């Protein structure tokens, strides 16, 4: 009976706990660097990168607490089961980083350092290898309004002057028209394409609008 009681209330040694926290910190640094390299300058979120490190440490502390007291582990399990997180994930790959951070905490707390290191390195390779490449130029909306203009010729001109073009809206009236394009072009070429379109004649206005991210 006494042996069962000791198993239920087994407490890790202070040095073991300290080593597990240091191991979690070192392994989470791998994840931190992987997240930085797996994202572009536009998609990188410094706060999320720091959160990955803190989650690894918190997971280690929780595992150490659970191992030290069975009753506490059951109570903690019940408490965590009612927690709801509603933070939006911009990149679905971030879910992998979150679970990776939790796995590091579990590995460090159970002294499974090789599993934690190997898993962190494998996850880093996968995430960096699947890094998303964003377009060189941000997409913009080009709104052209006018009347009595060769629309086919105007569309060919827009295609020649831009990296890519898509028609988003077209409103043709008896005496006027309005066409909305989604285009990608270098900033320095914005004025050139506007001047070229006005040079066709019959153009009332040309607007270039940056889209909301």
CSV table of C-alpha atoms in Angstrom, one decimal:
chain,number,residue,atom,x,y,z
A,1,UNK,CA,0.0,0.0,0.0
A,2,UNK,CA,2.8,2.3,0.9
A,3,UNK,CA,4.5,1.6,-2.5
A,4,UNK,CA,1.3,2.5,-4.3
A,5,UNK,CA,1.1,5.8,-2.3
A,6,UNK,CA,4.7,6.6,-3.2
A,7,UNK,CA,4.0,6.0,-6.9
A,8,UNK,CA,1.0,8.3,-6.8
A,9,UNK,CA,2.9,11.1,-5.1
A,10,UNK,CA,6.3,10.6,-6.7
A,11,UNK,CA,8.1,14.0,-6.9
A,12,UNK,CA,10.9,14.6,-9.4
A,13,UNK,CA,14.2,15.7,-8.0
A,14,UNK,CA,14.9,19.5,-8.2
A,15,UNK,CA,17.9,18.9,-10.4
A,16,UNK,CA,15.9,16.7,-12.7
A,17,UNK,CA,13.3,19.5,-13.1
A,18,UNK,CA,16.0,22.1,-13.7
A,19,UNK,CA,17.6,19.9,-16.4
A,20,UNK,CA,14.2,19.3,-18.1
A,21,UNK,CA,13.5,23.1,-18.2
A,22,UNK,CA,17.0,23.8,-19.7
A,23,UNK,CA,16.5,21.0,-22.3
A,24,UNK,CA,13.0,22.4,-23.2
A,25,UNK,CA,14.6,25.9,-23.6
A,26,UNK,CA,17.3,24.6,-25.9
A,27,UNK,CA,15.0,22.4,-28.0
A,28,UNK,CA,12.5,25.3,-28.3
A,29,UNK,CA,15.3,27.4,-29.7
A,30,UNK,CA,15.4,25.0,-32.7
A,31,UNK,CA,11.7,25.6,-33.2
A,32,UNK,CA,12.2,29.3,-32.8
A,33,UNK,CA,14.8,29.4,-35.5
A,34,UNK,CA,12.8,27.1,-37.8
A,35,UNK,CA,9.8,29.3,-37.5
A,36,UNK,CA,11.9,32.3,-38.5
A,37,UNK,CA,13.4,30.6,-41.5
A,38,UNK,CA,10.1,29.0,-42.5
A,39,UNK,CA,8.4,32.4,-42.9
A,40,UNK,CA,8.9,35.4,-45.1
A,41,UNK,CA,9.5,38.8,-43.8
A,42,UNK,CA,5.8,39.6,-44.3
A,43,UNK,CA,4.4,36.5,-42.6
A,44,UNK,CA,6.8,36.3,-39.7
A,45,UNK,CA,5.3,37.1,-36.3
A,46,UNK,CA,7.8,37.7,-33.5
A,47,UNK,CA,5.2,37.3,-30.8
A,48,UNK,CA,4.2,33.9,-32.0
A,49,UNK,CA,7.8,32.8,-32.1
A,50,UNK,CA,8.2,33.8,-28.5
A,51,UNK,CA,5.0,32.0,-27.7
A,52,UNK,CA,6.4,28.8,-29.0
A,53,UNK,CA,9.3,28.9,-26.5
A,54,UNK,CA,7.0,29.8,-23.6
A,55,UNK,CA,4.6,26.9,-24.6
A,56,UNK,CA,7.5,24.4,-24.4
A,57,UNK,CA,8.4,25.6,-21.0
A,58,UNK,CA,4.8,25.6,-19.7
A,59,UNK,CA,4.3,22.1,-21.1
A,60,UNK,CA,7.4,21.0,-19.2
A,61,UNK,CA,6.2,22.5,-16.0
A,62,UNK,CA,2.7,20.9,-16.4
A,63,UNK,CA,4.2,17.5,-17.1
A,64,UNK,CA,6.5,17.8,-14.0
A,65,UNK,CA,3.4,18.7,-11.9
A,66,UNK,CA,1.4,15.8,-13.3
A,67,UNK,CA,4.1,13.3,-12.6
A,68,UNK,CA,4.4,14.4,-9.1
A,69,UNK,CA,0.8,14.0,-8.0
A,70,UNK,CA,-1.9,11.8,-9.6
A,71,UNK,CA,-4.8,13.6,-8.0
A,72,UNK,CA,-3.4,16.9,-9.3
A,73,UNK,CA,-3.0,15.5,-12.8
A,74,UNK,CA,-6.7,14.4,-12.9
A,75,UNK,CA,-7.8,17.8,-11.7
A,76,UNK,CA,-5.6,19.6,-14.2
A,77,UNK,CA,-7.0,17.4,-17.0
A,78,UNK,CA,-10.5,18.4,-16.1
A,79,UNK,CA,-9.6,22.1,-15.9
A,80,UNK,CA,-7.9,22.1,-19.3
A,81,UNK,CA,-10.8,20.2,-20.9
A,82,UNK,CA,-13.1,23.2,-20.5
A,83,UNK,CA,-10.6,25.8,-21.9
A,84,UNK,CA,-11.5,27.2,-25.3
A,85,UNK,CA,-8.9,29.0,-27.4
A,86,UNK,CA,-10.3,31.3,-30.2
A,87,UNK,CA,-7.1,32.8,-31.6
A,88,UNK,CA,-7.2,32.8,-35.4
A,89,UNK,CA,-4.4,31.0,-37.1
A,90,UNK,CA,-3.3,32.9,-40.3
A,91,UNK,CA,-1.1,30.1,-41.6
A,92,UNK,CA,-2.3,26.5,-41.1
A,93,UNK,CA,1.3,25.4,-40.7
A,94,UNK,CA,1.4,27.3,-37.4
A,95,UNK,CA,-0.6,24.4,-35.9
A,96,UNK,CA,2.4,22.2,-36.5
A,97,UNK,CA,4.6,24.6,-34.6
A,98,UNK,CA,2.2,24.6,-31.7
A,99,UNK,CA,2.0,20.9,-31.4
A,100,UNK,CA,5.8,20.7,-31.9
A,101,UNK,CA,6.3,23.1,-29.0
A,102,UNK,CA,4.0,20.9,-26.8
A,103,UNK,CA,5.9,17.8,-27.8
A,104,UNK,CA,9.1,19.4,-26.8
A,105,UNK,CA,7.7,20.0,-23.3
A,106,UNK,CA,6.6,16.4,-23.0
A,107,UNK,CA,9.9,15.0,-24.2
A,108,UNK,CA,11.9,17.3,-21.8
A,109,UNK,CA,9.8,16.4,-18.8
A,110,UNK,CA,10.1,12.7,-19.4
A,111,UNK,CA,13.8,12.9,-20.1
A,112,UNK,CA,13.3,11.7,-23.7
A,113,UNK,CA,15.9,14.2,-25.0
A,114,UNK,CA,16.8,12.2,-28.1
A,115,UNK,CA,13.2,12.0,-29.2
A,116,UNK,CA,12.7,15.7,-28.6
A,117,UNK,CA,15.9,16.7,-30.5
A,118,UNK,CA,15.2,14.3,-33.4
A,119,UNK,CA,11.6,15.4,-33.7
A,120,UNK,CA,12.5,19.1,-33.5
A,121,UNK,CA,15.1,18.8,-36.3
A,122,UNK,CA,12.7,16.8,-38.5
A,123,UNK,CA,9.9,19.3,-38.0
A,124,UNK,CA,12.3,22.2,-38.7
A,125,UNK,CA,13.4,20.6,-42.0
A,126,UNK,CA,9.8,20.0,-43.1
A,127,UNK,CA,8.6,23.5,-42.2
A,128,UNK,CA,11.6,25.2,-43.8
A,129,UNK,CA,11.3,23.0,-46.9
A,130,UNK,CA,7.6,24.0,-47.3
A,131,UNK,CA,8.3,27.7,-46.9
A,132,UNK,CA,5.7,29.8,-48.8
A,133,UNK,CA,7.0,32.0,-51.5
A,134,UNK,CA,5.0,35.2,-51.8
A,135,UNK,CA,4.7,37.1,-55.0
A,136,UNK,CA,7.4,39.6,-55.8
A,137,UNK,CA,4.9,42.4,-56.1
A,138,UNK,CA,1.7,43.0,-54.1
A,139,UNK,CA,-1.5,42.8,-56.1
A,140,UNK,CA,-3.3,46.1,-56.7
A,141,UNK,CA,-6.7,47.0,-58.1
A,142,UNK,CA,-6.8,49.2,-61.2
A,143,UNK,CA,-10.1,50.9,-61.9
A,144,UNK,CA,-10.4,52.4,-65.4
A,145,UNK,CA,-13.4,54.6,-66.3
A,146,UNK,CA,-14.0,56.1,-69.7
A,147,UNK,CA,-16.0,56.1,-72.9
A,148,UNK,CA,-15.6,55.3,-76.6
A,149,UNK,CA,-12.3,53.4,-76.2
A,150,UNK,CA,-11.2,50.2,-77.8
A,151,UNK,CA,-11.6,47.8,-74.8
A,152,UNK,CA,-9.7,45.0,-76.5
A,153,UNK,CA,-6.7,47.2,-77.2
A,154,UNK,CA,-6.8,48.6,-73.7
A,155,UNK,CA,-6.8,45.1,-72.2
A,156,UNK,CA,-3.8,44.2,-74.3
A,157,UNK,CA,-2.0,47.3,-73.1
A,158,UNK,CA,-2.7,46.4,-69.5
A,159,UNK,CA,-1.4,42.9,-70.0
A,160,UNK,CA,1.8,44.2,-71.6
A,161,UNK,CA,2.5,46.7,-68.9
A,162,UNK,CA,1.9,44.4,-65.8
A,163,UNK,CA,3.3,41.2,-64.4
A,164,UNK,CA,-0.1,39.6,-64.3
A,165,UNK,CA,-3.7,40.8,-64.7
A,166,UNK,CA,-7.2,39.5,-63.9
A,167,UNK,CA,-10.6,41.1,-64.6
A,168,UNK,CA,-12.5,41.5,-61.3
A,169,UNK,CA,-15.4,43.6,-62.5
A,170,UNK,CA,-16.7,45.0,-65.8
A,171,UNK,CA,-19.6,47.5,-66.1
A,172,UNK,CA,-20.4,48.5,-69.7
A,173,UNK,CA,-23.0,51.3,-70.3
A,174,UNK,CA,-24.2,52.9,-73.5
A,175,UNK,CA,-21.9,55.9,-73.2
A,176,UNK,CA,-19.3,54.8,-70.6
A,177,UNK,CA,-17.6,51.9,-69.0
A,178,UNK,CA,-15.9,50.9,-65.8
A,179,UNK,CA,-13.4,47.9,-65.6
A,180,UNK,CA,-11.7,46.7,-62.5
A,181,UNK,CA,-8.4,44.8,-62.9
A,182,UNK,CA,-6.3,43.0,-60.3
A,183,UNK,CA,-2.7,43.6,-61.4
A,184,UNK,CA,0.8,43.1,-60.2
A,185,UNK,CA,3.4,45.6,-61.3
A,186,UNK,CA,6.5,47.4,-60.0
A,187,UNK,CA,5.8,50.7,-58.2
A,188,UNK,CA,8.0,52.7,-60.6
A,189,UNK,CA,5.9,51.5,-63.5
A,190,UNK,CA,2.6,52.7,-62.1
A,191,UNK,CA,2.8,56.2,-63.6
A,192,UNK,CA,4.0,54.8,-67.0
A,193,UNK,CA,1.0,52.5,-67.4
A,194,UNK,CA,-1.4,55.3,-66.4
A,195,UNK,CA,0.1,57.6,-69.0
A,196,UNK,CA,-0.1,54.8,-71.6
A,197,UNK,CA,-3.8,54.2,-70.9
A,198,UNK,CA,-4.7,57.9,-71.0
A,199,UNK,CA,-2.8,58.1,-74.3
A,200,UNK,CA,-5.4,55.9,-75.9
A,201,UNK,CA,-8.0,58.6,-75.6
A,202,UNK,CA,-11.5,58.4,-74.2
A,203,UNK,CA,-10.3,57.6,-70.7
A,204,UNK,CA,-11.9,59.7,-67.9
A,205,UNK,CA,-9.9,58.3,-64.9
A,206,UNK,CA,-7.5,55.6,-63.8
A,207,UNK,CA,-7.2,54.6,-60.2
A,208,UNK,CA,-4.6,52.3,-58.6
A,209,UNK,CA,-5.7,50.9,-55.2
A,210,UNK,CA,-3.7,48.8,-52.8
A,211,UNK,CA,-5.8,45.8,-51.6
A,212,UNK,CA,-6.3,45.1,-47.9
A,213,UNK,CA,-4.1,42.2,-46.7
